[in-house]
Amino acid sequence: MKEAIIFLHGIVGNKSAFKTEIDTLKDKYNCIAYDYYNSENLGADCPFSLELLLQQLYDQYKRNGIQKAHLCTLSFGCIVAMAFNKKYPEMVMSLTFVGGYFCNALSKLNTIQIQLLNEKPQYDHKVWLKRYAAAMNPNKKQIQENSEAIFVKNALLLHPNVFEKAVRVQFQYDSRMDLMNAKSPILWVMGEYDELYKETLADLEQYVPHVEYHELQNAGHVAHIHQPDQFMSIFQPFLKKVSNQRSLALEPIEI
């Protein structure tokens, strides 16, 4: 039976966030991706919470008959994976974070988010989203994409209350404490230009001493999209190493 990889997208966007990786890996792995925000997962009244996100992920395991899986995440998706690993460690084979970050870490990212939430009542929702996208844009001019426009376009697809709740989840969650006792192998991948999010990771090795950390050259926040070959050259060996270690651990000991 193929090992499973479940891919989790960011605070906006959808299950296509890791399409290239899924196309590459689907022959060797059972690759699963899903949307957080579709009507089937949220319902007409648009509730939203970290607990709901954990239930969505748990349902994917059960729906696909999976007992244990690798979790590969983008940005906000790391929160879901971290919390899931804390609650169901026996169901997680490994954790991969692309553009992942620590919530509530003393950083420019945290300060900007608080300011944006405080000013939200002063603006029309679309205007506020544009301000949010501009302030939170993690990419430098070296990355040739209009990341602000992409963010706003996808954020406008969400119910305004849902987006705000998703932002607030980041203040209600202590990612550092949940990772401190994590036993799962962890791969952390950042883009070299992703300064806004990298700043939150100043104490990464203190909280996660067994982390395998890499930065992709000429990449921003969505590093795997900017540099897919670089990402796969790190991700595939990591998956193989985890699988080999697991196989050795499961081998019977002769007496």
Tab-separated table of C-alpha atoms in Angstrom:
chain	number	residue	atom	x	y	z
A	1	MET	CA	0.000	0.000	0.000
A	2	LYS	CA	1.263	3.490	-0.881
A	3	GLU	CA	2.171	5.872	1.904
A	4	ALA	CA	-0.155	8.875	2.061
A	5	ILE	CA	0.698	12.560	1.830
A	6	ILE	CA	-1.989	15.082	2.750
A	7	PHE	CA	-1.357	18.597	1.422
A	8	LEU	CA	-2.746	21.661	3.237
A	9	HIS	CA	-3.008	25.082	1.570
A	10	GLY	CA	-2.574	28.572	3.043
A	11	ILE	CA	-4.993	31.056	4.579
A	12	VAL	CA	-6.347	31.739	1.081
A	13	GLY	CA	-6.166	29.621	-2.050
A	14	ASN	CA	-7.258	26.035	-2.506
A	15	LYS	CA	-6.153	22.437	-2.939
A	16	SER	CA	-4.194	23.274	-6.109
A	17	ALA	CA	-1.426	24.859	-3.984
A	18	PHE	CA	0.703	21.718	-4.348
A	19	LYS	CA	-0.528	20.597	-7.773
A	20	THR	CA	2.984	20.274	-9.245
A	21	GLU	CA	4.185	18.153	-6.345
A	22	ILE	CA	1.103	15.943	-6.460
A	23	ASP	CA	1.529	15.349	-10.191
A	24	THR	CA	5.127	14.310	-9.566
A	25	LEU	CA	4.486	12.082	-6.547
A	26	LYS	CA	1.093	10.501	-7.270
A	27	ASP	CA	2.529	7.294	-8.742
A	28	LYS	CA	4.527	6.539	-5.600
A	29	TYR	CA	2.301	8.073	-2.933
A	30	ASN	CA	-1.386	8.383	-2.176
A	31	CYS	CA	-1.610	12.179	-2.561
A	32	ILE	CA	-4.608	13.959	-1.059
A	33	ALA	CA	-5.524	17.656	-1.141
A	34	TYR	CA	-8.755	19.399	-0.207
A	35	ASP	CA	-10.232	22.875	0.283
A	36	TYR	CA	-10.861	24.315	3.740
A	37	TYR	CA	-13.555	26.704	2.617
A	38	ASN	CA	-15.985	24.903	0.309
A	39	SER	CA	-19.655	24.680	1.302
A	40	GLU	CA	-19.360	20.977	2.112
A	41	ASN	CA	-16.720	21.694	4.736
A	42	LEU	CA	-18.078	24.954	6.163
A	43	GLY	CA	-21.832	24.927	5.655
A	44	ALA	CA	-24.115	27.825	4.810
A	45	ASP	CA	-23.551	29.737	8.063
A	46	CYS	CA	-19.776	29.843	7.490
A	47	PRO	CA	-18.465	28.795	10.908
A	48	PHE	CA	-14.710	28.772	11.251
A	49	SER	CA	-12.293	27.653	13.955
A	50	LEU	CA	-9.116	25.668	14.428
A	51	GLU	CA	-11.223	22.827	15.812
A	52	LEU	CA	-13.202	22.729	12.555
A	53	LEU	CA	-9.966	22.576	10.549
A	54	LEU	CA	-8.737	19.671	12.670
A	55	GLN	CA	-12.007	17.828	12.147
A	56	GLN	CA	-11.742	18.372	8.373
A	57	LEU	CA	-8.276	16.820	8.363
A	58	TYR	CA	-9.364	13.931	10.581
A	59	ASP	CA	-12.272	13.288	8.199
A	60	GLN	CA	-9.833	13.068	5.282
A	61	TYR	CA	-7.970	10.293	7.075
A	62	LYS	CA	-11.172	8.357	7.704
A	63	ARG	CA	-12.645	8.976	4.252
A	64	ASN	CA	-9.497	7.679	2.570
A	65	GLY	CA	-8.863	4.802	4.945
A	66	ILE	CA	-5.555	6.246	6.175
A	67	GLN	CA	-4.058	5.409	9.540
A	68	LYS	CA	-0.857	7.443	9.215
A	69	ALA	CA	0.219	10.131	6.733
A	70	HIS	CA	2.879	12.693	5.892
A	71	LEU	CA	1.492	16.246	6.202
A	72	CYS	CA	2.857	18.851	3.772
A	73	THR	CA	1.651	22.395	4.329
A	74	LEU	CA	1.870	25.939	3.019
A	75	SER	CA	2.004	28.935	5.374
A	76	PHE	CA	-1.230	28.988	7.471
A	77	GLY	CA	-1.611	25.267	6.834
A	78	CYS	CA	1.284	24.691	9.227
A	79	ILE	CA	-1.004	25.696	12.109
A	80	VAL	CA	-3.464	22.954	11.210
A	81	ALA	CA	-0.689	20.377	10.938
A	82	MET	CA	0.990	21.410	14.194
A	83	ALA	CA	-2.260	21.261	16.153
A	84	PHE	CA	-3.257	17.971	14.518
A	85	ASN	CA	0.135	16.457	15.367
A	86	LYS	CA	-0.363	17.517	18.988
A	87	LYS	CA	-3.831	15.956	19.147
A	88	TYR	CA	-3.203	12.838	17.016
A	89	PRO	CA	0.571	12.170	17.017
A	90	GLU	CA	0.037	8.516	16.133
A	91	MET	CA	-1.543	9.580	12.815
A	92	VAL	CA	1.369	11.734	11.609
A	93	MET	CA	4.356	10.210	9.816
A	94	SER	CA	6.153	13.517	9.177
A	95	LEU	CA	5.572	17.254	8.959
A	96	THR	CA	6.726	19.513	6.107
A	97	PHE	CA	6.203	23.264	6.396
A	98	VAL	CA	6.693	25.573	3.401
A	99	GLY	CA	6.638	29.213	4.510
A	100	GLY	CA	5.656	28.053	7.985
A	101	TYR	CA	5.924	30.387	10.967
A	102	PHE	CA	5.542	30.651	14.724
A	103	CYS	CA	2.331	32.263	15.909
A	104	ASN	CA	2.532	34.964	18.571
A	105	ALA	CA	6.315	35.229	18.257
A	106	LEU	CA	7.675	38.712	18.929
A	107	SER	CA	8.149	39.876	15.348
A	108	LYS	CA	7.179	42.404	12.714
A	109	LEU	CA	4.635	39.893	11.376
A	110	ASN	CA	2.823	39.730	14.695
A	111	THR	CA	2.841	43.510	15.130
A	112	ILE	CA	1.449	44.124	11.638
A	113	GLN	CA	-1.342	41.578	12.099
A	114	ILE	CA	-2.472	43.212	15.349
A	115	GLN	CA	-2.493	46.657	13.732
A	116	LEU	CA	-4.490	45.396	10.760
A	117	LEU	CA	-7.132	43.760	12.934
A	118	ASN	CA	-7.457	46.864	15.094
A	119	GLU	CA	-8.031	49.089	12.056
A	120	LYS	CA	-10.456	46.749	10.290
A	121	PRO	CA	-13.688	48.506	11.466
A	122	GLN	CA	-12.517	51.703	9.760
A	123	TYR	CA	-12.534	50.279	6.226
A	124	ASP	CA	-14.731	48.605	3.677
A	125	HIS	CA	-13.836	44.901	3.540
A	126	LYS	CA	-12.268	45.026	0.066
A	127	VAL	CA	-10.229	48.112	0.926
A	128	TRP	CA	-9.077	46.467	4.135
A	129	LEU	CA	-8.062	43.290	2.280
A	130	LYS	CA	-5.918	45.370	-0.046
A	131	ARG	CA	-4.257	47.011	2.943
A	132	TYR	CA	-3.754	43.581	4.498
A	133	ALA	CA	-2.220	42.179	1.326
A	134	ALA	CA	0.147	45.138	0.959
A	135	ALA	CA	1.288	45.060	4.578
A	136	MET	CA	1.676	41.275	4.722
A	137	ASN	CA	3.326	40.882	1.322
A	138	PRO	CA	6.373	38.770	2.208
A	139	ASN	CA	8.077	38.945	-1.184
A	140	LYS	CA	10.781	41.321	-2.231
A	141	LYS	CA	11.031	42.896	-5.652
A	142	GLN	CA	13.229	39.993	-6.788
A	143	ILE	CA	10.116	37.797	-7.038
A	144	GLN	CA	8.355	38.659	-10.287
A	145	GLU	CA	4.710	38.101	-9.351
A	146	ASN	CA	1.850	40.306	-8.203
A	147	SER	CA	1.411	38.475	-4.918
A	148	GLU	CA	-0.817	41.223	-3.484
A	149	ALA	CA	-3.340	40.927	-6.315
A	150	ILE	CA	-3.288	37.131	-6.095
A	151	PHE	CA	-3.942	37.287	-2.357
A	152	VAL	CA	-6.825	39.779	-2.641
A	153	LYS	CA	-8.474	37.832	-5.464
A	154	ASN	CA	-8.525	34.649	-3.387
A	155	ALA	CA	-9.438	36.371	-0.119
A	156	LEU	CA	-12.500	37.963	-1.744
A	157	LEU	CA	-13.838	34.468	-2.427
A	158	LEU	CA	-14.223	33.932	1.307
A	159	HIS	CA	-16.964	35.191	3.580
A	160	PRO	CA	-15.538	38.292	5.351
A	161	ASN	CA	-16.175	36.776	8.771
A	162	VAL	CA	-14.376	33.578	7.802
A	163	PHE	CA	-11.251	35.415	6.695
A	164	GLU	CA	-11.121	37.483	9.884
A	165	LYS	CA	-11.589	34.362	12.020
A	166	ALA	CA	-8.753	32.658	10.118
A	167	VAL	CA	-6.476	35.607	10.899
A	168	ARG	CA	-7.482	35.532	14.565
A	169	VAL	CA	-6.716	31.814	14.825
A	170	GLN	CA	-3.067	32.842	14.678
A	171	PHE	CA	-3.413	34.757	17.960
A	172	GLN	CA	-5.259	31.952	19.711
A	173	TYR	CA	-2.649	29.292	19.002
A	174	ASP	CA	0.771	28.708	20.574
A	175	SER	CA	2.669	26.869	17.857
A	176	ARG	CA	5.984	26.875	19.712
A	177	MET	CA	4.651	24.943	22.690
A	178	ASP	CA	2.890	22.395	20.496
A	179	LEU	CA	6.060	21.753	18.516
A	180	MET	CA	8.331	21.607	21.557
A	181	ASN	CA	7.300	18.031	22.338
A	182	ALA	CA	6.675	16.881	18.762
A	183	LYS	CA	8.313	13.565	17.931
A	184	SER	CA	7.487	13.486	14.208
A	185	PRO	CA	10.315	14.246	11.742
A	186	ILE	CA	10.027	17.881	10.616
A	187	LEU	CA	11.174	19.482	7.364
A	188	TRP	CA	10.993	23.293	7.321
A	189	VAL	CA	11.442	25.042	3.971
A	190	MET	CA	11.570	28.815	3.516
A	191	GLY	CA	12.352	31.106	0.587
A	192	GLU	CA	15.468	33.242	0.965
A	193	TYR	CA	13.397	36.403	0.402
A	194	ASP	CA	10.639	35.437	2.868
A	195	GLU	CA	12.002	37.768	5.546
A	196	LEU	CA	8.666	38.667	7.178
A	197	TYR	CA	7.890	35.071	8.083
A	198	LYS	CA	11.464	33.922	8.713
A	199	GLU	CA	11.776	36.505	11.485
A	200	THR	CA	9.331	34.508	13.622
A	201	LEU	CA	11.700	31.508	13.554
A	202	ALA	CA	14.587	33.051	15.503
A	203	ASP	CA	14.191	30.407	18.235
A	204	LEU	CA	13.318	27.519	15.900
A	205	GLU	CA	16.103	25.159	16.946
A	206	GLN	CA	15.424	25.858	20.632
A	207	TYR	CA	11.855	24.620	20.279
A	208	VAL	CA	12.443	22.014	17.562
A	209	PRO	CA	16.039	20.769	17.877
A	210	HIS	CA	15.480	17.895	15.447
A	211	VAL	CA	14.167	20.124	12.634
A	212	GLU	CA	15.659	19.846	9.143
A	213	TYR	CA	15.722	23.450	7.883
A	214	HIS	CA	16.366	24.610	4.305
A	215	GLU	CA	16.112	27.897	2.420
A	216	LEU	CA	15.429	27.892	-1.316
A	217	GLN	CA	17.400	30.360	-3.395
A	218	ASN	CA	15.536	33.000	-5.426
A	219	ALA	CA	12.259	32.114	-3.703
A	220	GLY	CA	9.706	34.000	-1.629
A	221	HIS	CA	6.880	32.891	0.653
A	222	VAL	CA	5.465	30.210	-1.668
A	223	ALA	CA	8.944	28.798	-2.102
A	224	HIS	CA	7.858	25.480	-3.636
A	225	ILE	CA	6.026	27.348	-6.419
A	226	HIS	CA	8.887	29.742	-7.090
A	227	GLN	CA	11.484	26.940	-7.123
A	228	PRO	CA	9.755	23.572	-7.610
A	229	ASP	CA	12.896	21.672	-8.566
A	230	GLN	CA	14.788	22.910	-5.525
A	231	PHE	CA	11.877	21.973	-3.303
A	232	MET	CA	11.504	18.467	-4.698
A	233	SER	CA	15.265	17.877	-4.393
A	234	ILE	CA	14.776	18.313	-0.630
A	235	PHE	CA	11.249	16.959	-0.114
A	236	GLN	CA	11.637	13.599	-1.870
A	237	PRO	CA	14.813	12.544	0.009
A	238	PHE	CA	13.158	13.618	3.274
A	239	LEU	CA	10.125	11.408	2.585
A	240	LYS	CA	12.374	8.496	1.674
A	241	LYS	CA	14.479	8.932	4.805
A	242	VAL	CA	11.395	8.987	7.021
A	243	SER	CA	10.039	5.861	5.338
A	244	ASN	CA	13.352	4.034	5.762
A	245	GLN	CA	13.560	4.968	9.431
A	246	ARG	CA	10.017	3.783	9.960
A	247	SER	CA	10.732	0.482	8.215
A	248	LEU	CA	13.750	-0.127	10.438
A	249	ALA	CA	11.710	0.632	13.531
A	250	LEU	CA	9.035	-1.861	12.468
A	251	GLU	CA	11.449	-4.688	11.701
A	252	PRO	CA	11.150	-7.573	14.178
A	253	ILE	CA	14.099	-8.109	16.498
A	254	GLU	CA	15.522	-11.615	16.421
A	255	ILE	CA	16.276	-13.132	19.804
